Short mmCIF file of C-alpha atoms in Angstrom, two decimals:
data_model
loop_
_atom_site.label_atom_id
_atom_site.label_comp_id
_atom_site.label_asym_id
_atom_site.label_seq_id
_atom_site.Cartn_x
_atom_site.Cartn_y
_atom_site.Cartn_z
CA UNK A 1 -16.04 1.42 -7.93
CA UNK A 2 -12.80 3.29 -7.90
CA UNK A 3 -9.83 1.70 -9.69
CA UNK A 4 -6.30 2.70 -10.60
CA UNK A 5 -4.43 1.86 -13.79
CA UNK A 6 -0.68 2.20 -14.20
CA UNK A 7 0.39 2.14 -17.82
CA UNK A 8 3.50 0.05 -18.31
CA UNK A 9 4.52 -2.66 -15.87
CA UNK A 10 8.20 -2.03 -16.68
CA UNK A 11 9.92 1.25 -17.51
CA UNK A 12 13.62 1.50 -18.28
CA UNK A 13 15.55 4.77 -18.44
CA UNK A 14 19.19 5.79 -18.57
CA UNK A 15 20.79 7.50 -15.62
CA UNK A 16 20.19 11.24 -15.92
CA UNK A 17 17.15 10.83 -18.16
CA UNK A 18 13.59 11.94 -17.42
CA UNK A 19 11.43 9.52 -15.45
CA UNK A 20 7.72 9.40 -16.32
CA UNK A 21 5.45 6.86 -14.66
CA UNK A 22 1.80 6.98 -15.66
CA UNK A 23 -1.26 6.61 -13.46
CA UNK A 24 -4.94 7.03 -14.30
CA UNK A 25 -7.90 6.68 -11.96
CA UNK A 26 -11.44 5.77 -12.86
CA UNK A 27 -14.88 7.19 -12.16
CA UNK A 28 -15.25 10.13 -9.81
CA UNK A 29 -12.36 12.18 -8.55
CA UNK A 30 -10.86 10.40 -5.55
CA UNK A 31 -10.29 12.56 -2.49
CA UNK A 32 -6.66 11.61 -2.09
CA UNK A 33 -4.02 10.34 -4.50
CA UNK A 34 -0.64 8.90 -3.64
CA UNK A 35 2.56 7.53 -5.03
CA UNK A 36 4.44 4.92 -3.02
CA UNK A 37 7.82 3.31 -3.71
CA UNK A 38 8.82 -0.22 -2.76
CA UNK A 39 12.43 -1.32 -2.68
CA UNK A 40 13.23 -5.06 -2.79
CA UNK A 41 12.23 -6.89 0.39
CA UNK A 42 10.87 -3.74 1.97
CA UNK A 43 7.50 -2.21 2.70
CA UNK A 44 6.02 0.78 0.91
CA UNK A 45 7.35 4.29 1.43
CA UNK A 46 5.25 7.36 0.69
CA UNK A 47 6.72 9.52 -2.07
CA UNK A 48 4.01 12.16 -2.26
CA UNK A 49 0.29 12.78 -1.91
CA UNK A 50 -2.36 15.06 -3.38
CA UNK A 51 -5.32 16.22 -1.32
CA UNK A 52 -6.49 19.67 -2.35
CA UNK A 53 -5.01 22.89 -3.62
CA UNK A 54 -2.05 23.08 -5.97
CA UNK A 55 -2.22 20.36 -8.56
CA UNK A 56 1.55 19.99 -8.84
CA UNK A 57 2.79 18.09 -5.82
CA UNK A 58 6.41 17.77 -4.83
CA UNK A 59 7.65 14.72 -2.97
CA UNK A 60 10.81 13.21 -1.64
CA UNK A 61 13.92 12.34 -3.67
CA UNK A 62 13.14 14.90 -6.37
CA UNK A 63 9.88 13.32 -7.51
CA UNK A 64 6.76 15.29 -8.33
CA UNK A 65 3.31 14.51 -9.68
CA UNK A 66 0.59 16.56 -11.32
CA UNK A 67 -3.10 15.99 -10.77
CA UNK A 68 -5.05 16.55 -14.00
CA UNK A 69 -8.77 16.19 -13.47
CA UNK A 70 -9.60 16.55 -17.17
CA UNK A 71 -7.34 13.61 -17.98
CA UNK A 72 -8.10 11.61 -14.79
CA UNK A 73 -4.34 11.30 -14.38
CA UNK A 74 -1.72 11.61 -11.68
CA UNK A 75 1.57 10.92 -13.45
CA UNK A 76 4.87 10.79 -11.54
CA UNK A 77 7.97 12.49 -12.89
CA UNK A 78 11.58 13.13 -12.01
CA UNK A 79 13.81 15.28 -14.20
CA UNK A 80 16.96 13.19 -13.84
CA UNK A 81 17.02 9.51 -12.92
CA UNK A 82 19.53 8.14 -10.44
CA UNK A 83 20.59 4.53 -10.04
CA UNK A 84 19.06 4.53 -6.57
CA UNK A 85 15.62 5.22 -8.08
CA UNK A 86 15.38 1.63 -9.33
CA UNK A 87 12.38 0.18 -7.51
CA UNK A 88 8.67 -0.64 -7.83
CA UNK A 89 6.33 2.33 -7.87
CA UNK A 90 2.66 2.22 -6.94
CA UNK A 91 -0.07 4.76 -7.53
CA UNK A 92 -2.92 4.63 -5.01
CA UNK A 93 -6.17 6.41 -4.14
CA UNK A 94 -8.60 6.44 -1.24
CA UNK A 95 -12.20 5.68 -2.25
CA UNK A 96 -13.80 8.34 -0.06
CA UNK A 97 -12.99 10.97 2.53
CA UNK A 98 -13.92 8.76 5.47
CA UNK A 99 -12.00 5.73 4.23
CA UNK A 100 -8.47 6.95 4.78
CA UNK A 101 -7.42 3.54 6.03
CA UNK A 102 -8.29 1.86 2.74
CA UNK A 103 -5.98 2.37 -0.21
CA UNK A 104 -6.70 1.14 -3.72
CA UNK A 105 -3.46 0.45 -5.55
CA UNK A 106 -2.50 0.14 -9.17
CA UNK A 107 -0.61 -2.92 -10.30
CA UNK A 108 2.74 -1.20 -10.05
CA UNK A 109 5.51 -0.09 -12.41
CA UNK A 110 9.01 -1.45 -12.07
CA UNK A 111 11.58 1.22 -12.85
CA UNK A 112 15.01 0.16 -14.08
CA UNK A 113 17.85 2.68 -14.40
CA UNK A 114 20.69 1.90 -16.80
CA UNK A 115 24.16 3.36 -16.20
CA UNK B 1 11.10 6.00 17.02
CA UNK B 2 10.28 2.52 15.84
CA UNK B 3 8.26 2.19 12.67
CA UNK B 4 5.61 -0.40 11.96
CA UNK B 5 6.94 -3.81 12.90
CA UNK B 6 5.66 -7.11 11.61
CA UNK B 7 6.42 -10.66 12.64
CA UNK B 8 7.45 -13.11 11.50
CA UNK B 9 9.44 -11.94 8.49
CA UNK B 10 8.99 -15.18 6.59
CA UNK B 11 6.69 -18.12 7.08
CA UNK B 12 6.20 -21.44 5.32
CA UNK B 13 2.98 -23.38 5.77
CA UNK B 14 1.21 -26.24 4.06
CA UNK B 15 -2.27 -26.26 2.59
CA UNK B 16 -5.05 -26.48 5.14
CA UNK B 17 -3.01 -25.06 7.99
CA UNK B 18 -3.74 -21.91 9.94
CA UNK B 19 -1.47 -18.87 10.24
CA UNK B 20 -1.29 -15.82 12.50
CA UNK B 21 0.57 -12.68 11.47
CA UNK B 22 1.35 -9.89 13.89
CA UNK B 23 1.73 -6.15 13.58
CA UNK B 24 2.78 -3.41 15.97
CA UNK B 25 1.87 0.10 14.83
CA UNK B 26 3.89 3.24 15.27
CA UNK B 27 3.56 4.56 18.81
CA UNK B 28 0.48 6.76 19.06
CA UNK B 29 -1.18 5.32 15.97
CA UNK B 30 -4.60 3.83 16.63
CA UNK B 31 -5.50 2.54 13.18
CA UNK B 32 -4.10 -0.59 11.54
CA UNK B 33 -4.79 -1.79 8.01
CA UNK B 34 -3.81 -5.09 6.41
CA UNK B 35 -2.98 -5.66 2.74
CA UNK B 36 -2.15 -8.71 0.64
CA UNK B 37 0.42 -8.29 -2.12
CA UNK B 38 0.65 -11.18 -4.53
CA UNK B 39 3.87 -11.32 -6.54
CA UNK B 40 3.75 -8.92 -9.46
CA UNK B 41 0.63 -7.09 -8.29
CA UNK B 42 -0.26 -4.10 -6.19
CA UNK B 43 -1.35 -4.52 -2.57
CA UNK B 44 -5.02 -5.35 -1.98
CA UNK B 45 -6.89 -4.10 1.07
CA UNK B 46 -8.01 -6.78 3.51
CA UNK B 47 -9.04 -5.06 6.76
CA UNK B 48 -8.88 -1.84 8.73
CA UNK B 49 -9.16 -1.72 12.51
CA UNK B 50 -9.50 1.36 14.65
CA UNK B 51 -9.93 1.42 18.40
CA UNK B 52 -10.36 -2.38 18.32
CA UNK B 53 -13.29 -2.21 15.93
CA UNK B 54 -13.40 -3.27 12.31
CA UNK B 55 -13.79 -0.18 10.13
CA UNK B 56 -13.41 -1.71 6.70
CA UNK B 57 -13.22 -5.06 4.99
CA UNK B 58 -12.01 -5.88 1.49
CA UNK B 59 -13.19 -8.62 -0.84
CA UNK B 60 -11.62 -11.57 0.96
CA UNK B 61 -13.24 -14.84 2.11
CA UNK B 62 -14.25 -15.50 5.70
CA UNK B 63 -11.08 -17.57 6.15
CA UNK B 64 -9.42 -14.21 6.74
CA UNK B 65 -10.01 -12.54 10.08
CA UNK B 66 -8.26 -9.97 12.23
CA UNK B 67 -8.41 -8.29 15.55
CA UNK B 68 -6.86 -5.35 17.34
CA UNK B 69 -5.71 -5.33 20.93
CA UNK B 70 -5.92 -2.59 23.60
CA UNK B 71 -2.32 -1.59 22.86
CA UNK B 72 -3.39 -1.13 19.18
CA UNK B 73 -1.30 -4.04 17.91
CA UNK B 74 -3.09 -6.35 15.52
CA UNK B 75 -3.23 -9.93 14.33
CA UNK B 76 -4.28 -11.26 10.95
CA UNK B 77 -5.47 -14.85 10.93
CA UNK B 78 -5.93 -17.03 7.89
CA UNK B 79 -7.57 -20.44 8.19
CA UNK B 80 -7.53 -23.41 5.79
CA UNK B 81 -4.62 -22.03 3.81
CA UNK B 82 -4.66 -22.34 0.04
CA UNK B 83 -1.75 -22.15 -2.38
CA UNK B 84 -3.18 -18.85 -3.60
CA UNK B 85 -2.70 -17.31 -0.15
CA UNK B 86 1.04 -17.18 -0.80
CA UNK B 87 1.87 -13.49 -0.75
CA UNK B 88 3.52 -10.62 1.09
CA UNK B 89 1.19 -9.43 3.85
CA UNK B 90 1.63 -5.78 4.68
CA UNK B 91 0.49 -3.92 7.74
CA UNK B 92 0.07 -0.16 7.77
CA UNK B 93 -0.72 2.20 10.62
CA UNK B 94 -2.11 5.72 10.84
CA UNK B 95 -3.08 8.04 13.65
CA UNK B 96 -6.82 7.91 13.07
CA UNK B 97 -9.31 5.93 11.03
CA UNK B 98 -9.66 8.68 8.44
CA UNK B 99 -6.02 9.77 8.38
CA UNK B 100 -4.95 9.51 4.79
CA UNK B 101 -1.25 8.87 5.35
CA UNK B 102 -0.43 5.27 6.13
CA UNK B 103 2.97 3.99 7.21
CA UNK B 104 3.85 0.48 6.09
CA UNK B 105 5.83 -2.27 7.71
CA UNK B 106 8.26 -4.46 5.76
CA UNK B 107 5.71 -7.25 5.58
CA UNK B 108 5.48 -10.96 6.27
CA UNK B 109 6.17 -13.22 3.32
CA UNK B 110 3.92 -16.27 3.51
CA UNK B 111 4.60 -19.31 1.36
CA UNK B 112 1.97 -22.03 1.22
CA UNK B 113 3.19 -25.39 -0.08
#
């Protein structure tokens, strides 16, 4: 069965520093991969998604992620962290093409940004 | 346009009680999915409904049930509440059952005492 692992439950960076949040998926290549962000007391907001084509995906708020099949990874990056980026980030996949309504999430990474 | 709305925002119940959570999808969306997010963990899939039919079920006991109405809104019901059911319950909607982009509501926080 498909699963998602996010390395590091807490990541702390300084404002202006590179943000790198790690995500690995298991078994076969999932059809779709996502990153969602969750601010305190709010639902999840889609940052970006990968379906097919270019492996480097650009999302909102300056985030991007690269799909690397050989490494079974879909890491999220942002060149320069901003205080407003502090939130919980979730990597997710769909298990198959006809199960778009079912997302499998990682356990999440809490990002802290120090001034 | 209104996003996905969930009610109530917060709920406190005692063990053994029953609870009903409600979700209204984005206008024009026909698919609704429910997730449970326990504190400190990622959301876990509970159900998906599309056109009033169940299209997917996660690994949850039969105490959990759901339904979808003709206007595509949905209810999640949990019977015989346990302390472990305390969580944030998220509803997400999408245009179709296979649409891969889901839009989430702010959730209902359920506390079971």
